[in-house]
Coordinates of C-alpha atoms and ligand atoms in Angstrom, one line a residue:
M21 CA -23.0 191.0 121.6
D22 CA -22.4 192.9 124.6
L23 CA -20.5 191.5 126.5
T24 CA -21.4 193.6 129.9
D25 CA -25.0 192.6 129.9
S26 CA -25.9 191.1 133.0
S27 CA -27.2 188.0 131.7
Q28 CA -24.0 187.9 130.2
T29 CA -22.1 187.9 133.5
D30 CA -22.4 183.8 134.6
W31 CA -20.7 182.9 131.4
W32 CA -17.5 181.5 133.5
R33 CA -20.4 178.7 134.4
R34 CA -22.4 178.3 131.5
G35 CA -19.2 178.6 128.9
V36 CA -16.2 176.6 127.7
V37 CA -12.7 178.0 127.7
Y38 CA -10.0 176.9 125.5
Q39 CA -6.3 176.7 126.9
I40 CA -4.1 178.4 124.2
Y41 CA -0.4 178.0 124.3
P42 CA 0.6 180.9 122.2
R43 CA 4.1 178.9 121.3
S44 CA 2.6 176.2 119.3
F45 CA -1.5 177.3 118.7
A46 CA -0.9 179.4 115.2
D47 CA 2.6 180.6 113.6
S48 CA 1.8 184.0 111.4
N49 CA 5.5 185.2 110.3
G50 CA 7.4 181.7 109.9
D51 CA 9.5 181.9 112.4
G52 CA 8.5 178.7 114.1
L53 CA 6.3 180.1 117.1
G54 CA 2.8 180.8 117.2
D55 CA 2.1 183.9 117.9
L56 CA -0.8 186.3 118.6
A57 CA -1.3 187.5 114.7
G58 CA -1.6 184.0 114.6
I59 CA -4.2 183.2 116.8
E60 CA -6.7 186.3 115.2
A61 CA -6.4 184.4 112.3
H62 CA -7.8 181.7 113.7
L63 CA -10.6 182.5 115.9
D64 CA -13.4 181.0 113.1
H65 CA -11.9 177.3 114.4
L66 CA -12.8 178.3 118.0
Q67 CA -16.2 180.4 117.4
D68 CA -18.1 181.7 114.5
G69 CA -21.6 181.7 115.8
T70 CA -22.0 178.5 114.0
A71 CA -22.1 174.7 114.5
G72 CA -19.5 174.8 112.5
S73 CA -17.4 176.0 114.6
L74 CA -16.1 175.0 118.5
G75 CA -18.6 177.2 120.1
I76 CA -16.5 178.1 122.9
D77 CA -17.0 181.2 125.1
A78 CA -13.2 182.2 126.5
I79 CA -9.9 180.9 125.3
W80 CA -6.9 181.2 128.3
L81 CA -3.7 182.0 126.9
S82 CA -0.8 180.6 128.5
P83 CA 2.2 183.3 129.3
I84 CA 2.8 186.3 126.7
Y85 CA 4.9 188.7 128.4
P86 CA 8.8 189.0 127.8
S87 CA 10.2 185.9 128.7
P88 CA 13.8 184.4 128.6
D89 CA 12.1 181.6 128.6
F90 CA 13.8 179.5 131.3
D91 CA 10.5 177.9 132.3
M92 CA 9.0 178.7 128.8
G93 CA 7.5 181.6 129.7
Y94 CA 6.3 181.0 133.5
D95 CA 9.1 183.1 134.2
V96 CA 8.2 186.5 133.5
A97 CA 10.7 189.5 133.0
D98 CA 7.9 192.7 132.0
Y99 CA 4.1 191.8 134.0
V100 CA 2.5 194.3 131.7
D101 CA 4.0 193.9 127.6
V102 CA 4.0 191.4 125.1
D103 CA 7.2 189.4 124.2
P104 CA 7.8 190.8 120.6
R105 CA 8.0 187.0 119.7
Y106 CA 4.7 186.6 120.0
G107 CA 3.4 190.5 118.9
T108 CA 2.8 193.9 120.3
I109 CA 0.3 195.5 122.9
E110 CA -1.2 196.7 120.1
G111 CA -1.7 193.6 118.5
F112 CA -2.9 192.3 121.8
E113 CA -5.5 194.6 122.2
R114 CA -6.8 193.8 117.9
L115 CA -6.8 190.5 119.2
V116 CA -9.5 191.0 122.7
A117 CA -11.6 193.7 120.2
A118 CA -11.4 191.0 117.8
C119 CA -12.4 188.1 120.3
H120 CA -15.0 190.5 122.0
A121 CA -17.0 190.7 118.9
R122 CA -17.8 187.1 118.6
G123 CA -18.8 186.6 122.2
L124 CA -15.0 185.2 123.2
R125 CA -14.0 186.5 126.8
V126 CA -10.3 186.8 127.4
I127 CA -7.7 185.2 130.4
L128 CA -4.6 185.9 130.7
D129 CA -1.9 183.4 132.9
L130 CA -1.0 185.7 135.7
V131 CA 2.1 184.4 137.0
L132 CA 2.5 186.0 140.3
N133 CA 4.7 183.6 142.4
H134 CA 7.8 184.7 141.5
S135 CA 9.0 186.3 138.2
S136 CA 11.8 186.1 136.3
S137 CA 15.4 186.6 137.4
R138 CA 16.0 188.6 134.5
H139 CA 12.9 190.9 135.7
A140 CA 14.3 194.7 137.0
W141 CA 12.7 193.8 139.9
F142 CA 15.2 191.0 140.5
T143 CA 18.0 192.7 139.0
A144 CA 17.8 195.5 141.6
S145 CA 16.8 193.6 144.3
R146 CA 20.3 191.1 143.6
A147 CA 22.5 194.1 143.7
G148 CA 22.8 195.1 147.0
R149 CA 21.1 194.6 150.5
D150 CA 19.9 198.5 150.2
G151 CA 17.7 200.1 148.0
P152 CA 14.4 200.3 147.2
Y153 CA 13.8 196.8 145.8
A154 CA 15.7 194.8 148.5
D155 CA 12.7 193.2 150.0
W156 CA 11.1 192.9 147.0
Y157 CA 12.2 189.2 147.1
L158 CA 12.9 186.4 150.2
W159 CA 16.3 186.7 151.0
R160 CA 17.9 185.0 153.7
D161 CA 21.5 184.8 155.9
S162 CA 23.2 181.5 155.6
P163 CA 22.8 180.0 159.1
G164 CA 26.3 178.5 159.5
R165 CA 29.2 176.4 157.3
T166 CA 28.5 172.8 157.6
L167 CA 31.3 170.3 158.4
T168 CA 32.9 170.2 155.0
G169 CA 32.5 174.0 154.8
K170 CA 29.6 174.5 152.6
R171 CA 27.0 177.2 153.7
R172 CA 23.8 175.7 155.7
L173 CA 20.2 176.7 153.8
P174 CA 18.1 178.3 155.6
N175 CA 15.9 175.5 155.9
N176 CA 15.0 172.1 154.2
W177 CA 12.3 173.7 151.5
R178 CA 13.1 172.1 147.8
S179 CA 12.5 173.1 144.6
F180 CA 9.9 171.5 142.7
F181 CA 12.2 171.8 139.6
G182 CA 15.0 169.8 141.9
G183 CA 17.4 170.2 144.3
P184 CA 16.9 172.9 147.1
A185 CA 14.9 176.1 146.7
W186 CA 17.6 178.0 147.9
T187 CA 20.7 179.7 145.7
W188 CA 23.6 182.0 146.9
E189 CA 23.6 185.5 145.4
P190 CA 27.6 186.2 146.4
A191 CA 26.7 190.2 145.5
R192 CA 24.5 190.1 148.9
E193 CA 26.2 187.5 150.5
Q194 CA 22.7 185.7 151.0
F195 CA 20.1 183.3 149.7
Y196 CA 17.1 183.6 148.0
L197 CA 14.1 181.4 147.4
H198 CA 12.7 180.1 144.0
T199 CA 10.4 177.2 144.5
F200 CA 11.0 176.8 141.1
L201 CA 14.0 177.3 138.7
P202 CA 16.8 179.4 140.4
E203 CA 15.6 181.7 137.1
Q204 CA 12.5 182.3 138.6
P205 CA 12.9 184.3 142.4
D206 CA 9.9 184.4 144.5
L207 CA 8.4 187.4 145.6
N208 CA 7.7 188.7 148.7
W209 CA 3.9 188.6 148.6
R210 CA 4.3 190.1 152.4
H211 CA 5.6 193.8 151.3
P212 CA 3.8 196.1 150.9
P213 CA 4.9 197.5 147.4
V214 CA 5.4 193.8 146.2
R215 CA 1.7 193.8 146.7
A216 CA 0.8 196.7 145.6
A217 CA 2.8 196.1 142.2
L218 CA 1.0 193.0 141.4
L219 CA -2.4 194.2 141.8
D220 CA -1.7 197.3 139.2
V221 CA -0.7 194.3 137.0
V222 CA -4.3 193.1 137.3
R223 CA -5.4 196.3 136.7
T224 CA -3.4 197.6 133.4
W225 CA -4.9 194.3 132.2
R226 CA -8.0 194.2 133.2
D227 CA -7.9 198.2 131.5
R228 CA -6.8 196.5 128.2
G229 CA -9.8 195.0 128.2
V230 CA -9.0 190.9 129.6
D231 CA -11.7 189.7 130.9
G232 CA -10.2 187.2 133.6
F233 CA -6.9 185.4 134.5
R234 CA -5.6 182.4 135.4
L235 CA -3.4 182.3 138.7
D236 CA 0.0 180.3 138.5
V237 CA 0.4 178.5 141.2
F238 CA -1.4 181.0 143.4
N239 CA -1.4 179.0 146.9
T240 CA 2.2 179.1 147.2
Y241 CA 2.0 183.5 147.2
F242 CA 3.2 182.7 150.8
K243 CA 5.0 181.5 153.2
D244 CA 5.5 181.0 156.8
A245 CA 6.4 184.0 158.0
Q246 CA 9.4 182.8 159.7
L247 CA 10.7 180.5 156.9
R248 CA 10.1 177.1 159.2
S249 CA 11.7 174.1 157.9
N250 CA 8.8 171.4 156.5
P251 CA 8.4 168.6 158.6
R252 CA 9.5 165.0 156.8
R253 CA 8.1 162.3 155.7
V254 CA 8.7 159.1 154.2
G255 CA 7.5 157.7 151.2
G256 CA 7.0 158.6 148.0
R257 CA 8.4 159.5 144.9
G258 CA 11.6 162.1 145.0
A259 CA 13.1 164.1 146.8
W260 CA 9.8 166.2 147.2
S261 CA 7.8 163.9 148.7
W262 CA 9.3 163.7 151.3
Q263 CA 8.7 166.4 153.2
R264 CA 5.2 167.6 154.3
H265 CA 4.2 171.4 152.6
V266 CA 3.0 173.0 155.6
N267 CA 5.1 175.9 155.3
D268 CA 5.5 176.8 152.6
R269 CA 2.3 176.8 150.8
N270 CA -1.7 177.6 151.9
Q271 CA -0.7 179.9 154.5
P272 CA -3.9 182.2 156.4
E273 CA -2.6 185.4 154.7
L274 CA -3.9 184.5 151.3
A275 CA -7.0 184.8 152.0
G276 CA -6.7 188.6 152.4
A277 CA -4.3 188.8 149.2
L278 CA -6.6 186.8 147.2
A279 CA -9.7 189.3 148.2
D280 CA -7.6 192.4 147.2
L281 CA -7.1 190.4 143.6
R282 CA -10.5 189.7 143.6
R283 CA -11.9 192.8 144.4
L284 CA -9.9 194.2 141.0
V285 CA -11.1 191.9 138.8
D286 CA -14.5 192.7 140.0
E287 CA -14.4 196.2 139.7
H288 CA -15.6 195.7 136.0
P289 CA -19.0 192.8 135.7
G290 CA -18.1 190.1 134.0
G291 CA -14.9 188.8 135.2
M292 CA -13.3 186.3 136.6
T293 CA -10.5 184.2 137.9
V294 CA -9.3 179.9 137.7
G295 CA -6.4 179.4 140.7
E296 CA -3.7 176.9 139.7
L297 CA -4.0 174.9 143.0
F298 CA -0.6 174.1 143.2
D299 CA 0.2 170.0 144.9
G300 CA -2.9 170.8 147.2
K301 CA -6.0 168.4 148.3
L302 CA -9.7 168.4 147.4
Q303 CA -10.5 169.9 150.4
D304 CA -7.9 173.0 149.8
A305 CA -9.7 173.7 146.7
A306 CA -13.2 174.0 147.9
G307 CA -12.4 176.1 150.9
Y308 CA -10.6 178.7 148.0
V309 CA -13.8 178.5 145.4
A310 CA -15.6 181.5 145.5
P311 CA -18.4 182.4 142.6
H312 CA -16.6 183.4 139.7
H313 CA -13.0 182.6 141.4
L314 CA -12.1 179.2 140.2
I315 CA -10.0 176.5 141.4
F316 CA -8.1 174.0 139.2
D317 CA -8.0 171.3 141.7
F318 CA -7.2 168.6 138.8
T319 CA -9.5 165.8 140.3
L320 CA -9.7 164.6 136.9
I321 CA -6.8 164.7 135.2
G322 CA -4.6 161.8 137.1
L323 CA -7.5 158.6 137.0
P324 CA -7.3 156.0 135.4
W325 CA -9.6 155.2 132.8
T326 CA -12.5 153.6 134.6
A327 CA -16.1 154.6 135.7
A328 CA -15.0 153.7 138.7
A329 CA -12.7 156.0 139.1
F330 CA -14.3 158.9 137.6
G331 CA -17.8 158.0 139.6
G332 CA -15.5 157.9 143.1
A333 CA -13.7 161.1 141.9
I334 CA -16.5 163.1 141.0
A335 CA -18.3 161.8 144.4
A336 CA -15.4 163.2 146.0
R337 CA -15.5 166.3 145.0
D338 CA -19.9 166.8 144.6
A339 CA -19.2 166.2 148.4
A340 CA -15.8 168.8 148.8
F341 CA -18.2 171.2 147.5
R342 CA -21.2 170.9 148.6
P343 CA -23.6 173.1 148.6
D344 CA -22.8 175.0 146.0
R345 CA -19.1 175.4 145.1
W346 CA -18.7 175.5 141.1
P347 CA -15.4 173.5 139.7
A348 CA -13.4 173.6 136.9
N349 CA -12.9 170.7 134.9
V350 CA -9.5 169.5 133.0
L351 CA -8.3 166.7 131.5
S352 CA -5.1 167.9 129.9
N353 CA -2.9 170.7 129.9
H354 CA 0.4 172.2 129.1
D355 CA 2.0 170.6 132.3
Q356 CA 0.5 166.8 132.0
P357 CA 0.5 164.1 129.2
R358 CA -2.2 164.6 126.8
H359 CA -5.4 162.5 127.7
A360 CA -6.5 161.3 124.1
G361 CA -2.9 159.6 124.9
R362 CA -3.4 158.5 128.1
Y363 CA -6.4 157.0 127.6
D364 CA -5.8 155.5 124.4
G365 CA -7.2 151.7 123.4
P366 CA -7.8 149.5 121.4
S367 CA -10.5 151.4 119.2
G368 CA -8.6 153.9 118.4
D369 CA -10.6 157.6 119.5
A370 CA -13.7 156.0 120.6
R371 CA -12.4 157.0 124.5
A372 CA -11.3 160.4 123.2
K373 CA -15.3 161.3 122.5
V374 CA -16.3 159.6 125.7
A375 CA -14.0 162.0 127.7
A376 CA -15.0 165.0 125.7
T377 CA -18.7 164.4 126.3
L378 CA -17.8 163.9 129.9
L379 CA -15.8 167.4 130.1
A380 CA -18.7 169.0 128.0
T381 CA -21.7 167.6 130.6
L382 CA -19.8 167.1 134.1
R383 CA -21.2 169.9 136.4
G384 CA -18.5 172.5 136.0
T385 CA -16.6 174.9 133.7
P386 CA -14.7 172.5 131.1
F387 CA -11.6 173.9 130.4
L388 CA -10.1 172.1 126.8
Y389 CA -6.7 172.9 126.1
Y390 CA -5.9 173.2 122.5
G391 CA -5.4 170.1 120.2
E392 CA -7.5 168.0 122.3
E393 CA -10.1 168.9 119.8
L394 CA -8.5 166.7 117.6
A395 CA -7.4 163.5 119.9
Q396 CA -4.2 164.9 119.3
R397 CA -1.2 162.8 121.4
N398 CA 1.6 163.5 123.2
L399 CA 4.8 163.8 120.9
V400 CA 7.8 161.4 121.7
V401 CA 10.5 164.1 123.3
P402 CA 13.3 161.9 124.9
N403 CA 15.2 163.8 127.9
A404 CA 18.3 163.9 126.4
V405 CA 17.2 166.5 123.7
A406 CA 14.3 168.2 125.8
I407 CA 13.6 171.3 125.9
D408 CA 11.6 172.2 128.9
P409 CA 14.2 172.7 131.5
P410 CA 13.1 170.7 134.3
A411 CA 13.2 167.4 132.0
R412 CA 16.6 168.6 131.6
R413 CA 17.5 168.3 135.4
A414 CA 15.7 164.8 136.2
S415 CA 17.3 162.0 137.6
F416 CA 16.4 159.7 140.8
L417 CA 16.3 162.2 143.2
F418 CA 13.9 164.0 140.8
P419 CA 11.5 162.1 138.4
W420 CA 10.6 164.9 136.0
W421 CA 8.2 164.1 132.6
N422 CA 9.0 165.7 129.6
R423 CA 6.4 168.7 129.4
D424 CA 7.1 168.8 125.5
Q425 CA 5.3 166.2 124.8
A426 CA 2.4 167.8 125.6
R427 CA 3.0 171.0 124.0
G428 CA 3.7 170.1 120.3
P429 CA 2.5 172.0 117.5
M430 CA -1.0 172.7 116.4
A431 CA -2.4 171.1 113.0
W432 CA -4.7 173.1 111.1
R433 CA -3.9 170.9 107.7
P434 CA -2.1 168.2 105.9
G435 CA 1.1 169.0 103.9
P436 CA 4.7 170.5 105.8
G437 CA 3.9 172.5 108.5
G438 CA 0.7 171.5 109.0
G439 CA -0.5 174.9 108.6
F440 CA 0.9 175.8 111.7
T441 CA 3.6 177.3 110.4
T442 CA 6.0 177.8 106.8
G443 CA 9.0 177.7 108.7
D444 CA 11.4 175.5 111.1
P445 CA 8.5 173.8 113.8
W446 CA 10.0 174.8 117.5
L447 CA 9.0 171.1 118.2
P448 CA 8.3 168.6 115.4
L449 CA 4.7 168.1 114.3
S450 CA 2.5 164.8 115.7
P451 CA 4.0 162.0 113.1
D452 CA -0.1 161.7 112.2
A453 CA -1.0 165.4 111.6
A454 CA -1.5 165.0 107.9
T455 CA -4.9 163.2 108.7
R456 CA -4.9 164.7 112.5
N457 CA -5.9 168.4 111.8
V458 CA -8.5 170.4 111.6
E459 CA -9.0 171.0 108.0
T460 CA -8.8 166.7 107.5
E461 CA -11.2 166.0 110.7
S462 CA -13.6 168.4 109.5
T463 CA -14.8 166.9 107.0
D464 CA -15.2 163.6 109.0
P465 CA -18.9 163.7 110.4
G466 CA -17.5 160.7 113.4
S467 CA -13.9 162.8 113.5
V468 CA -13.1 163.6 117.4
L469 CA -13.6 166.9 116.1
S470 CA -17.1 166.5 114.5
W471 CA -18.0 165.2 118.1
Y472 CA -16.3 168.0 120.3
R473 CA -18.3 170.7 118.1
R474 CA -21.9 168.5 118.2
V475 CA -21.6 168.1 122.1
I476 CA -20.1 171.8 122.7
W477 CA -22.9 172.9 120.7
L478 CA -25.5 170.9 122.6
R479 CA -24.4 171.6 125.4
R480 CA -24.7 175.7 124.8
A481 CA -28.5 175.3 124.5
T482 CA -29.3 173.5 127.2
P483 CA -29.2 175.1 130.1
Q484 CA -30.0 172.0 132.7
L485 CA -26.4 170.8 131.4
Q486 CA -24.3 174.4 131.9
V487 CA -25.8 175.1 135.5
G488 CA -28.1 172.2 136.5
D489 CA -27.5 169.9 139.6
Q490 CA -25.9 166.5 139.5
S491 CA -26.3 163.3 140.9
I492 CA -25.0 160.4 139.4
V493 CA -27.2 157.2 138.7
D494 CA -26.4 153.6 139.4
T495 CA -26.6 152.0 135.7
G496 CA -26.5 148.2 136.9
D497 CA -23.5 148.0 135.0
R498 CA -20.2 149.0 136.9
D499 CA -17.9 149.9 133.9
V500 CA -20.9 152.2 132.7
L501 CA -20.6 156.4 134.5
A502 CA -24.4 157.7 134.7
Y503 CA -25.3 161.3 135.8
V504 CA -28.1 163.2 135.8
R505 CA -28.3 167.3 135.3
R506 CA -31.1 168.7 136.7
T507 CA -32.7 172.4 136.9
E508 CA -35.7 173.0 137.8
G509 CA -38.4 171.3 135.3
A510 CA -35.9 170.3 133.2
A511 CA -33.4 167.2 133.5
A512 CA -30.6 165.9 131.5
V513 CA -28.8 162.1 131.2
V514 CA -25.4 160.9 130.2
A515 CA -24.1 158.1 129.9
L516 CA -21.0 157.4 129.3
N517 CA -19.5 153.0 128.8
F518 CA -16.1 153.1 129.6
A519 CA -15.6 149.7 128.7
D520 CA -14.5 147.9 125.1
R521 CA -17.9 145.9 125.6
P522 CA -21.0 146.8 125.1
A523 CA -23.4 146.5 128.3
T524 CA -26.5 146.7 129.2
I525 CA -28.0 149.6 131.5
R526 CA -30.4 151.3 133.3
L527 CA -31.7 154.6 133.5
P528 CA -33.9 156.1 136.2
S529 CA -37.1 158.3 135.1
G530 CA -36.5 162.1 134.1
V531 CA -38.3 164.9 135.8
G532 CA -42.4 165.4 136.7
A533 CA -44.1 166.1 133.6
A534 CA -41.2 164.6 131.8
P535 CA -40.2 161.3 133.4
G536 CA -38.9 159.5 129.7
W537 CA -35.3 160.2 128.0
A538 CA -35.3 161.5 123.7
L539 CA -32.1 161.0 122.7
A540 CA -30.0 164.0 121.9
L541 CA -26.7 162.7 120.9
S542 CA -24.4 159.5 120.4
T543 CA -21.3 158.3 119.9
Q544 CA -22.4 155.9 117.7
G545 CA -25.3 157.8 115.3
R546 CA -28.9 157.2 117.2
D547 CA -31.5 159.1 115.7
P548 CA -31.8 162.2 118.1
G549 CA -35.5 162.5 119.3
T550 CA -35.3 158.7 119.9
P551 CA -37.2 157.9 123.2
L552 CA -34.7 156.0 125.0
P553 CA -36.5 152.5 127.3
A554 CA -35.6 152.4 130.6
E555 CA -33.3 149.4 130.2
L556 CA -30.6 149.8 126.9
T557 CA -27.7 148.4 125.5
L558 CA -24.5 150.6 124.9
D559 CA -22.2 149.9 122.3
S560 CA -18.5 149.4 123.5
N561 CA -17.6 153.4 124.3
E562 CA -20.3 154.3 123.6
A563 CA -21.1 158.1 125.3
L564 CA -25.1 159.4 125.3
I565 CA -27.0 162.0 126.0
A566 CA -30.4 162.5 126.3
I567 CA -33.2 164.9 127.5
G568 CA -36.1 164.8 129.9
S569 CA -39.2 164.7 127.9
Ligands
LIG626 C1 2.5 176.0 137.0 C2 2.9 176.0 135.5 O1 1.2 175.2 134.4 C3 3.6 175.1 135.0 O2 3.9 175.5 133.6 C4 4.7 176.2 135.6 O3 6.2 175.6 135.1 C5 5.1 176.4 137.4 N1 3.6 176.4 137.7 C6 5.8 178.0 137.6 O4 5.5 178.6 137.2

């Protein structure tokens, strides 16, 4: 497939993106860690051109760069190389070529707010106040001593990973800023050489064939120029929430930097970015969205399992994104509890299928997280044995959910190592991996995996599900969320029963010459093509999609 063909350039809107956490996807050399060759060996699962594969359009790789792993790769020691544990630049280029050959795009994770403290830039910067790298990070003097003789901090900012956002560097006799761990110093985006170097990183990967980027915590790149303290706030859980974060992110200067970055991405056709909005509001997200530059606003990720919660959140976002800003939809990622577990109910995997239907049919680009197509649940990893660094610092002032639990190995087949590794996996496989794996679920037409394949391939074949407008419809039952997706002359209706009981609903009429609906897919195995009556009863936790006919 020619990926530069202009008819292919709105893949970022039509397509489905699949997040791979490289460490946990597939291990090709038995060291217990996933790697690039492992990913390449499993591309058939993602896209082989047939409905026997998931049918996705792009993979997003969580960081693959050399890293001491203080934050599992989100502390980058070299932005333009590949960590030897994952492979080599040549191996990466091979992977990109293999993806492109099957019409899959490749998105990299760019962590540009901070580097690793082991990055050569920081090593040079922390060595002294002179020298070419002296201003590459955010250094400040201490404003004096407290009554007990401790050095005062430059301001009241907190680290999102617990404790103050400042660490003392004896060599410079200054503090440096870190929004996350002390091993993740924040880069100084106001310093022109830093900006130029980071844009060079983008250029390098674009030249190596990368199609897009996920921008880690992009709205923290710029801080208040004078680093003024944040105003205090009452309430909330943990010290982070006891201030209003108005000075440590969302600064006006960000707009210019984003414009430069996007211009660079746009130099070749078909590029895209998706920015991770850090701890922000829907209105902030809407302000940053631009064509083929998406924003994760996480509207859906924290919701309770009710039709009212989802309906309300979708309506609020539709309003904020009016008239035509394009959303990114996500239910799980490497930072949050997996949604199959969050939504666990009395009827096994039924809710996971409803959730998959929502993700694949809601207006916006779906982002899947590896393993969700199996309805993989969280691992249970107590904080005491956590690998996730902030989990090891958790306390009353710093409540934290151990993210290891959402990062367990992918299960490919039954047996020891689950097809993930022939060695010792870095985290254990899920206890149910013997049955909840790709090979076993592939043989079961009623499995969550089979449903993901069907629903994504239906989306691929149905333009109104990809790009149509969206209107939520009143079904007459508060537990059923339904919406119509409409393009000129075509429509589809989606009905999702969130309840563990049957629900009788009314459907709106279709479009113009096609006022009725013909069933396309139902989790209950109703016959495709059957005309739907205006009033019908959905089974408990049933999801169905019908096409205007
Ligand atoms: C957001 C990433 O998703 C998370 O995993 C990481 O710890 C922080 N940014 C810091 O880079």
